[in-house]
PDB file of C-alpha atoms in Angstrom:
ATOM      1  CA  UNK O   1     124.579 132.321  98.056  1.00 43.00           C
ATOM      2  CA  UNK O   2     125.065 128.671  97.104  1.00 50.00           C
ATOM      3  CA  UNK O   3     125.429 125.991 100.533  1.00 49.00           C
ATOM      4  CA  UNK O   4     128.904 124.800 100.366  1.00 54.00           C
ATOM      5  CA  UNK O   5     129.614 121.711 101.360  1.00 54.00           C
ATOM      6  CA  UNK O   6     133.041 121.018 100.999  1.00 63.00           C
ATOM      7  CA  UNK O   7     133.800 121.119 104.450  1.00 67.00           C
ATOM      8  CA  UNK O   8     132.278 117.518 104.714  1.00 67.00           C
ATOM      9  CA  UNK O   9     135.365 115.960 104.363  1.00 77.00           C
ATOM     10  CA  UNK O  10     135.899 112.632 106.552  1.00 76.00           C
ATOM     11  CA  UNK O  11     137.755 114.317 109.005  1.00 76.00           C
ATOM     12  CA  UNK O  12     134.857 116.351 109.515  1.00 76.00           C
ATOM     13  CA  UNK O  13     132.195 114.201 109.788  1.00 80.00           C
ATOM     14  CA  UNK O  14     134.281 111.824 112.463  1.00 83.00           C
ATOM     15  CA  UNK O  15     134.792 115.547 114.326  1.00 76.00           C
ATOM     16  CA  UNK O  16     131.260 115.959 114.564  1.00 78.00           C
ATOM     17  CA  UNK O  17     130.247 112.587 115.293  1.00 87.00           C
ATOM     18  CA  UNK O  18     132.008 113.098 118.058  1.00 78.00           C
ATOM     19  CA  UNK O  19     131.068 116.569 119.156  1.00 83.00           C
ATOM     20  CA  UNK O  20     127.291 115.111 118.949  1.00 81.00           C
ATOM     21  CA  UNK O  21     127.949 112.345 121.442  1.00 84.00           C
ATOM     22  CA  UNK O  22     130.082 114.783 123.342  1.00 79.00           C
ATOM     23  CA  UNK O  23     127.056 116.993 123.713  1.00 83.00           C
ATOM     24  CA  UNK O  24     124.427 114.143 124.187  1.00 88.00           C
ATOM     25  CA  UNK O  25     126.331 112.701 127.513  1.00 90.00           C
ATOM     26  CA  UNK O  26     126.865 115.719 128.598  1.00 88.00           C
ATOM     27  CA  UNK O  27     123.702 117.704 128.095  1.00 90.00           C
ATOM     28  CA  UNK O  28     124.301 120.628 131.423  1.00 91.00           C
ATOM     29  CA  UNK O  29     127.833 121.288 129.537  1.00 94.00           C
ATOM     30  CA  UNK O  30     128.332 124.699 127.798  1.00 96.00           C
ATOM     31  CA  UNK O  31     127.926 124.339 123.874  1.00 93.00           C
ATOM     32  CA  UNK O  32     131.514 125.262 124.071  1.00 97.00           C
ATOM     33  CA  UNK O  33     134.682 123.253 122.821  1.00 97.00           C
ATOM     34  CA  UNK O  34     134.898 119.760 125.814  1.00 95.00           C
ATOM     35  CA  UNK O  35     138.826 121.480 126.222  1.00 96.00           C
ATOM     36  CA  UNK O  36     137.534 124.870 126.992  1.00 98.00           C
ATOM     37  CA  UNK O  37     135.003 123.622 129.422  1.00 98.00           C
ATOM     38  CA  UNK O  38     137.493 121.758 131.134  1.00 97.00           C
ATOM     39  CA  UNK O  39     139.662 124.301 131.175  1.00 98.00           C
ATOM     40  CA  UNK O  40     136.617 126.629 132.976  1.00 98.00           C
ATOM     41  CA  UNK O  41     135.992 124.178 135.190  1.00 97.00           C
ATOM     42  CA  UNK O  42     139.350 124.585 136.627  1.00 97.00           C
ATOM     43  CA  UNK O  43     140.302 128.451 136.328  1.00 98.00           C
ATOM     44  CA  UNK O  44     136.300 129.314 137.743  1.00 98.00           C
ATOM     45  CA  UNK O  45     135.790 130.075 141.580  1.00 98.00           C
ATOM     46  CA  UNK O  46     132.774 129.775 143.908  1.00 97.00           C
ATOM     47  CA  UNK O  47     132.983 134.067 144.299  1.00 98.00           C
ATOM     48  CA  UNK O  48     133.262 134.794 140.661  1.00 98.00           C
ATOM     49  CA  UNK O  49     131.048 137.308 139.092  1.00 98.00           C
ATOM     50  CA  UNK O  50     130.512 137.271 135.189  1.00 98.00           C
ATOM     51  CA  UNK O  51     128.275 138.501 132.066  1.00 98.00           C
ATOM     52  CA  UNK O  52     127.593 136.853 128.689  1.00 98.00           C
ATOM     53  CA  UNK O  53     126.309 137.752 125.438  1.00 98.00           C
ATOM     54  CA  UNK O  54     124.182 134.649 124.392  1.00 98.00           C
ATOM     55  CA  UNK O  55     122.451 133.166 126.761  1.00 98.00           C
ATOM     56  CA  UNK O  56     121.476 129.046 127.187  1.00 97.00           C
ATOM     57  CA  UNK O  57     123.657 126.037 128.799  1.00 97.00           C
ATOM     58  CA  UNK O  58     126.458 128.346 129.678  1.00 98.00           C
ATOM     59  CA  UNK O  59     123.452 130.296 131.929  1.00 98.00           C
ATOM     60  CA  UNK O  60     122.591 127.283 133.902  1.00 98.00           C
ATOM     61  CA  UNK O  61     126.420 125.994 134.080  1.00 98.00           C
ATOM     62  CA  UNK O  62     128.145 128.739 134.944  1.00 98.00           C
ATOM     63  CA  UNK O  63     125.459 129.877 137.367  1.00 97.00           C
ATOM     64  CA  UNK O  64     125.817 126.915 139.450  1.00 96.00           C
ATOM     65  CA  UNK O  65     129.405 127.327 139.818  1.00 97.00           C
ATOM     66  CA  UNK O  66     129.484 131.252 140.632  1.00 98.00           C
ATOM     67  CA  UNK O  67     128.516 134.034 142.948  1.00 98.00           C
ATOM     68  CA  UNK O  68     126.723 136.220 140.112  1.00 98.00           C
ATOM     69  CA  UNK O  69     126.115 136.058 136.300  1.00 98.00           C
ATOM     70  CA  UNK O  70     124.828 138.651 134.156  1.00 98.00           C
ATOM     71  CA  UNK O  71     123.560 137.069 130.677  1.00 98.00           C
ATOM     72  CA  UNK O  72     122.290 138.887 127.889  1.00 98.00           C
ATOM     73  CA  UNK O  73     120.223 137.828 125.501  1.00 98.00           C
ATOM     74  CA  UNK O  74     118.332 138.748 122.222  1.00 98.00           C
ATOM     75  CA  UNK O  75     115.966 136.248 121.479  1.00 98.00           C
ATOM     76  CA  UNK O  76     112.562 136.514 123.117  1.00 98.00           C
ATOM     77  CA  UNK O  77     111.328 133.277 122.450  1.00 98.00           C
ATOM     78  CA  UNK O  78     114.690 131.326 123.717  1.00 98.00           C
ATOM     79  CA  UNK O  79     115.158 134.169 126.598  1.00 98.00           C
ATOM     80  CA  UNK O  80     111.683 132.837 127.672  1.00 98.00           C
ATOM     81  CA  UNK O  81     113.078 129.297 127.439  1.00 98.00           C
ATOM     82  CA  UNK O  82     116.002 129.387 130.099  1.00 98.00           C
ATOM     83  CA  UNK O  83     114.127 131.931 131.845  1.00 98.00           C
ATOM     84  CA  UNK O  84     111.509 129.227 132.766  1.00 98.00           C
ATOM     85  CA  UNK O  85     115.072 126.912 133.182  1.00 98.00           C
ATOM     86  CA  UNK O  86     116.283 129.565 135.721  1.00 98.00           C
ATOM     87  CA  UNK O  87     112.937 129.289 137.929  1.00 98.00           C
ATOM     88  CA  UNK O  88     112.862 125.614 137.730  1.00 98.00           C
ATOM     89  CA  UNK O  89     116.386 125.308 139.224  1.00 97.00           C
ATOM     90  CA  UNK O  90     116.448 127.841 141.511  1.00 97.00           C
ATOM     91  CA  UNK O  91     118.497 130.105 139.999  1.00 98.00           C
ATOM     92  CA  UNK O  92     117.379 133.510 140.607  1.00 97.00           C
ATOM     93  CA  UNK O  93     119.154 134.917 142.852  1.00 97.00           C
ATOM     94  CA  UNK O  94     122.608 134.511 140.889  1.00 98.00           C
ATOM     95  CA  UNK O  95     121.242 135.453 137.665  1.00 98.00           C
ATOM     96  CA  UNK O  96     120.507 138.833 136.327  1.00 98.00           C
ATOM     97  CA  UNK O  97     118.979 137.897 133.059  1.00 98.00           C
ATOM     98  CA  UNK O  98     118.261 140.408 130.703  1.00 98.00           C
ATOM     99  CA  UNK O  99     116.022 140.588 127.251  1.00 98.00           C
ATOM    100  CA  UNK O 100     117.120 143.199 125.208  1.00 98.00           C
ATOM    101  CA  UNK O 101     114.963 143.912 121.796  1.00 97.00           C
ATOM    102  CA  UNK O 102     117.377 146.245 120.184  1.00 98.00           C
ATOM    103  CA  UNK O 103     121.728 145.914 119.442  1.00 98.00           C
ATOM    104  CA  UNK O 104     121.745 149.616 120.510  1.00 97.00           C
ATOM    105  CA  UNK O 105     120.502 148.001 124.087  1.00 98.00           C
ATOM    106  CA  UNK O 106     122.066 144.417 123.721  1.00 98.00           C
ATOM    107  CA  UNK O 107     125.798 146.105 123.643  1.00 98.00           C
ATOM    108  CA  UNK O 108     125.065 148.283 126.026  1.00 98.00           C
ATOM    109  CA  UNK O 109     124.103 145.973 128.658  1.00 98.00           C
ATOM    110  CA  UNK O 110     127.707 146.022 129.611  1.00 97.00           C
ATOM    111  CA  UNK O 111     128.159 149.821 130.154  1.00 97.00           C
ATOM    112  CA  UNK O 112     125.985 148.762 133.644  1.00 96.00           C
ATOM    113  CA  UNK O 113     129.003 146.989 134.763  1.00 98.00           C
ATOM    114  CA  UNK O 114     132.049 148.984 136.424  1.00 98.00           C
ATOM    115  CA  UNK O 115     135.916 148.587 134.766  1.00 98.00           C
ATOM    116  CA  UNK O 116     138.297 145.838 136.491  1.00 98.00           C
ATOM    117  CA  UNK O 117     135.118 144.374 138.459  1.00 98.00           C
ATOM    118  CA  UNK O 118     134.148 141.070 136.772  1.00 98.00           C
ATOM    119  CA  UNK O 119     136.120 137.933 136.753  1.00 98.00           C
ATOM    120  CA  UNK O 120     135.178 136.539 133.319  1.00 98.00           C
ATOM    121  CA  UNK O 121     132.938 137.492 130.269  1.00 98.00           C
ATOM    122  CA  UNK O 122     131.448 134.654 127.438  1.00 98.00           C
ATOM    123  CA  UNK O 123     131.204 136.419 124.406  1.00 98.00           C
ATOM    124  CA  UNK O 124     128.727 133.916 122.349  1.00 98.00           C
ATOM    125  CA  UNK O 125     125.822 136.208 120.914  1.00 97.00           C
ATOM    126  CA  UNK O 126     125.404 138.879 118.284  1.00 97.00           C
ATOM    127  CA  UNK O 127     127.693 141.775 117.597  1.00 96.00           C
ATOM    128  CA  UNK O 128     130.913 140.204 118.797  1.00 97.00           C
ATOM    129  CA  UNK O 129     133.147 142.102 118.209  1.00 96.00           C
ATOM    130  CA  UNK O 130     131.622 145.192 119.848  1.00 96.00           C
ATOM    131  CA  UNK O 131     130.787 143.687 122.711  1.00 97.00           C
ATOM    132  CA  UNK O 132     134.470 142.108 123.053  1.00 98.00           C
ATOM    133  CA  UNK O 133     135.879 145.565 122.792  1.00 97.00           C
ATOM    134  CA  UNK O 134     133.510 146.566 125.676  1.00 97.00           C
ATOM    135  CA  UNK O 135     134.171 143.869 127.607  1.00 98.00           C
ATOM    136  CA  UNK O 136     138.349 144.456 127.977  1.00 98.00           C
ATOM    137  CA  UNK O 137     138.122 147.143 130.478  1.00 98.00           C
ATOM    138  CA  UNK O 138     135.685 145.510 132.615  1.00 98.00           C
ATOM    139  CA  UNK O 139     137.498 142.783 133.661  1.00 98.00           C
ATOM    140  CA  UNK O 140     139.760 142.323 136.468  1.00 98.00           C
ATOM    141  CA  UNK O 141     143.567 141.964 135.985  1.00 98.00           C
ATOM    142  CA  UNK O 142     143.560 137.826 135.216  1.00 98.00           C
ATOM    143  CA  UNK O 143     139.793 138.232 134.313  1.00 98.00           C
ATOM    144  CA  UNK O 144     138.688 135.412 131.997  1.00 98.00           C
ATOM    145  CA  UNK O 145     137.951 136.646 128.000  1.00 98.00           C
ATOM    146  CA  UNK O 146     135.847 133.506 125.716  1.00 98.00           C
ATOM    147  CA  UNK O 147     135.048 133.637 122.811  1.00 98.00           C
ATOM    148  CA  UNK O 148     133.522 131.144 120.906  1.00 98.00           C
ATOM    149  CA  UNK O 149     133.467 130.491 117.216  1.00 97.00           C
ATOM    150  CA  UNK O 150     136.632 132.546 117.433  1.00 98.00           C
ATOM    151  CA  UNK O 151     138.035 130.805 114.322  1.00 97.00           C
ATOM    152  CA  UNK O 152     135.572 132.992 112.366  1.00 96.00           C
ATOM    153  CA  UNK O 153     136.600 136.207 113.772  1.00 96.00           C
ATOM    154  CA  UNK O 154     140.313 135.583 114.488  1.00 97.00           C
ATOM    155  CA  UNK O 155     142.919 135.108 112.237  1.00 96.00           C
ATOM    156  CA  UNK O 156     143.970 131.434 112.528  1.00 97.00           C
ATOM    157  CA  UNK O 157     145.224 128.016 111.424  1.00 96.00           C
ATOM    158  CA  UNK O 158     142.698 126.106 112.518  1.00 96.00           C
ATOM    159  CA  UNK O 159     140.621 122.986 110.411  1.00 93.00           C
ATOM    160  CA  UNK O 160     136.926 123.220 111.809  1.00 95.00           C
ATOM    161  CA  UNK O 161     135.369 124.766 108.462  1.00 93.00           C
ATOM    162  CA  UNK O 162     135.028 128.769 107.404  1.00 93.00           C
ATOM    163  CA  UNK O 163     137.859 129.814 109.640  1.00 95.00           C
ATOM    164  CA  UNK O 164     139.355 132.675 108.696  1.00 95.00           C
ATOM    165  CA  UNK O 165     143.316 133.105 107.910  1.00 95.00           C
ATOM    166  CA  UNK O 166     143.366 136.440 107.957  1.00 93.00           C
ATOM    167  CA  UNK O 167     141.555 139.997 108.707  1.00 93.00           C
ATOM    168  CA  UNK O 168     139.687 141.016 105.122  1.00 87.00           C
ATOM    169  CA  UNK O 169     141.124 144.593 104.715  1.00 78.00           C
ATOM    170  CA  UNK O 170     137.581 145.559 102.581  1.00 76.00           C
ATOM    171  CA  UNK O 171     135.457 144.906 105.540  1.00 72.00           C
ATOM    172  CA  UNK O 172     137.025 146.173 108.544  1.00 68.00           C
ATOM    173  CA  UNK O 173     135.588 145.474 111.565  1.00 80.00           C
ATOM    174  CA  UNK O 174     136.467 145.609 115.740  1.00 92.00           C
ATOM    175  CA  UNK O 175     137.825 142.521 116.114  1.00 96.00           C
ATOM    176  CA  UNK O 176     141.588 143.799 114.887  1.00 95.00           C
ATOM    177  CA  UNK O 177     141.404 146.290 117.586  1.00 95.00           C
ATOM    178  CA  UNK O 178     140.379 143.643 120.069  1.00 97.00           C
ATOM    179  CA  UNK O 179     143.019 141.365 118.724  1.00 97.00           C
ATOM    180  CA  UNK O 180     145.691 144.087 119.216  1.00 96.00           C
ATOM    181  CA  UNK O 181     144.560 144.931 123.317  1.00 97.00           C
ATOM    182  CA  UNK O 182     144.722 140.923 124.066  1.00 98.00           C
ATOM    183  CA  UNK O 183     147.918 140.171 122.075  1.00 96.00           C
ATOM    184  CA  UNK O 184     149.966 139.615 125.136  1.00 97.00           C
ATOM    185  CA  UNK O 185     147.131 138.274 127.176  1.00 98.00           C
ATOM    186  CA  UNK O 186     147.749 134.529 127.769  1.00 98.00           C
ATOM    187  CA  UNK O 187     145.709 132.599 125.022  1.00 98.00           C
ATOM    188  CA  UNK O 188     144.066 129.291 124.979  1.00 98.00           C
ATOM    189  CA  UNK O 189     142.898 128.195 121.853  1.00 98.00           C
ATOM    190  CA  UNK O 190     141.135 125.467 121.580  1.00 98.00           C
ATOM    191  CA  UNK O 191     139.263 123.099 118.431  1.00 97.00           C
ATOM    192  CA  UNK O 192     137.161 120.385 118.100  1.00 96.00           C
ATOM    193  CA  UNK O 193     136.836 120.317 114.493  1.00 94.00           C
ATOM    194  CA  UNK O 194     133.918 121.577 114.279  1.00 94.00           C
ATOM    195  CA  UNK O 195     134.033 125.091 115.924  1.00 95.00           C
ATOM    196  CA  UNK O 196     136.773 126.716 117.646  1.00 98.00           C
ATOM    197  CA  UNK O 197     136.732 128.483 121.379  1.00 98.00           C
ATOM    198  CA  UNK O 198     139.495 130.667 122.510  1.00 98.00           C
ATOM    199  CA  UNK O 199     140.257 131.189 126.335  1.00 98.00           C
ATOM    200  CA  UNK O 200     141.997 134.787 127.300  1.00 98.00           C
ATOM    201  CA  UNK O 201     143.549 135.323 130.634  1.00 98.00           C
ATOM    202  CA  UNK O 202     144.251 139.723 131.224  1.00 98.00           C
ATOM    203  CA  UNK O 203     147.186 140.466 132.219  1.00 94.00           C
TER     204      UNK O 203
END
């Protein structure tokens, strides 16, 4: 398929000027939208207990504000990365990192966990939608649901580039049935131009 670049509009390139510097100064921050890590900062507490999909800043950040993390991740070579990340700071003992080679395995990570008994999940890795689906039950009533990128999966009216206005009815996938269990959660969606991360409180 052809690169596109029509996204590359002014507006664009000021947005991700600024994400850039954003990310420079702030280099322990989550690659996450500045909003939605503020936002985390606040709602997160010292005996919190979490998973994520993806592993990376997010490991080291959250880690360092919680009792216990859980991060999944798929890529040997960058698992080996913040694994080395994790030693060097001490981070061990709050971190139960796991490499899984296969989906079947990645996705299934979270079938370890018991329902209503984690406070958040970071959904930031591969088969989204799946592992969104998996992840409903398993958090506690006003458990924390990310999800980042989330103008590509969610219907939306966003401006960062490829977001999607609406579900394409020839290639269904999970994410309408995840959409229709956190319809009345309370939703945070937040934008930086450049990519889009949504915050879901259960209710």
């Amino acid at each position: 398929m052809p690169r596109s670049f029509r996204h590359w509009t002014p507006r664009y390139l000021k947005n991700r000027v600024i994400q850039l510097s954003y990310e420079k100064t702030h280099p322990n921050n989550p690659w996450l939208t500045r909003q939605s890590v503020n936002i985390l900062s606040d709602l997160l507490q010292d005996t919190d207990r979490g998973i994520e999909f993806g592993s990376g800043r997010s490991t080291l950040w959250f880690s360092n504000r919680i009792e216990h993390l859980i991060s999944i991740e798929h890529n040997l070579e960058w698992y080996n990365y913040i694994k080395r990340r994790i030693i060097d700071l001490d981070l061990e003992h709050k971190v139960d990192y796991r490499y899984c080679e296969t989906m079947s395995d990645y996705v299934s990570q979270i079938d370890t966990v018991e329902d209503c008994s984690i406070d958040f999940c970071l959904i930031d890795g591969k088969e989204r939608d799946t592992c969104a689906m998996k992840a409903l039950a398993k958090l506690k009533p006003e458990g924390i649901l990310i999800i980042d990128n989330v103008n590509l999966y969610l219907p939306n009216d966003s401006k960062s580039p490829n977001s999607i206005r609406e579900f394409d009815s020839n290639n269904p996938s999970s994410w309408q049935l995840v959409l229709e269990q956190i319809d009345s959660w309370e939703k945070i969606w937040t934008t930086n131009g450049v990519s889009d991360t949504g915050v879901w409180i259960k209710t």
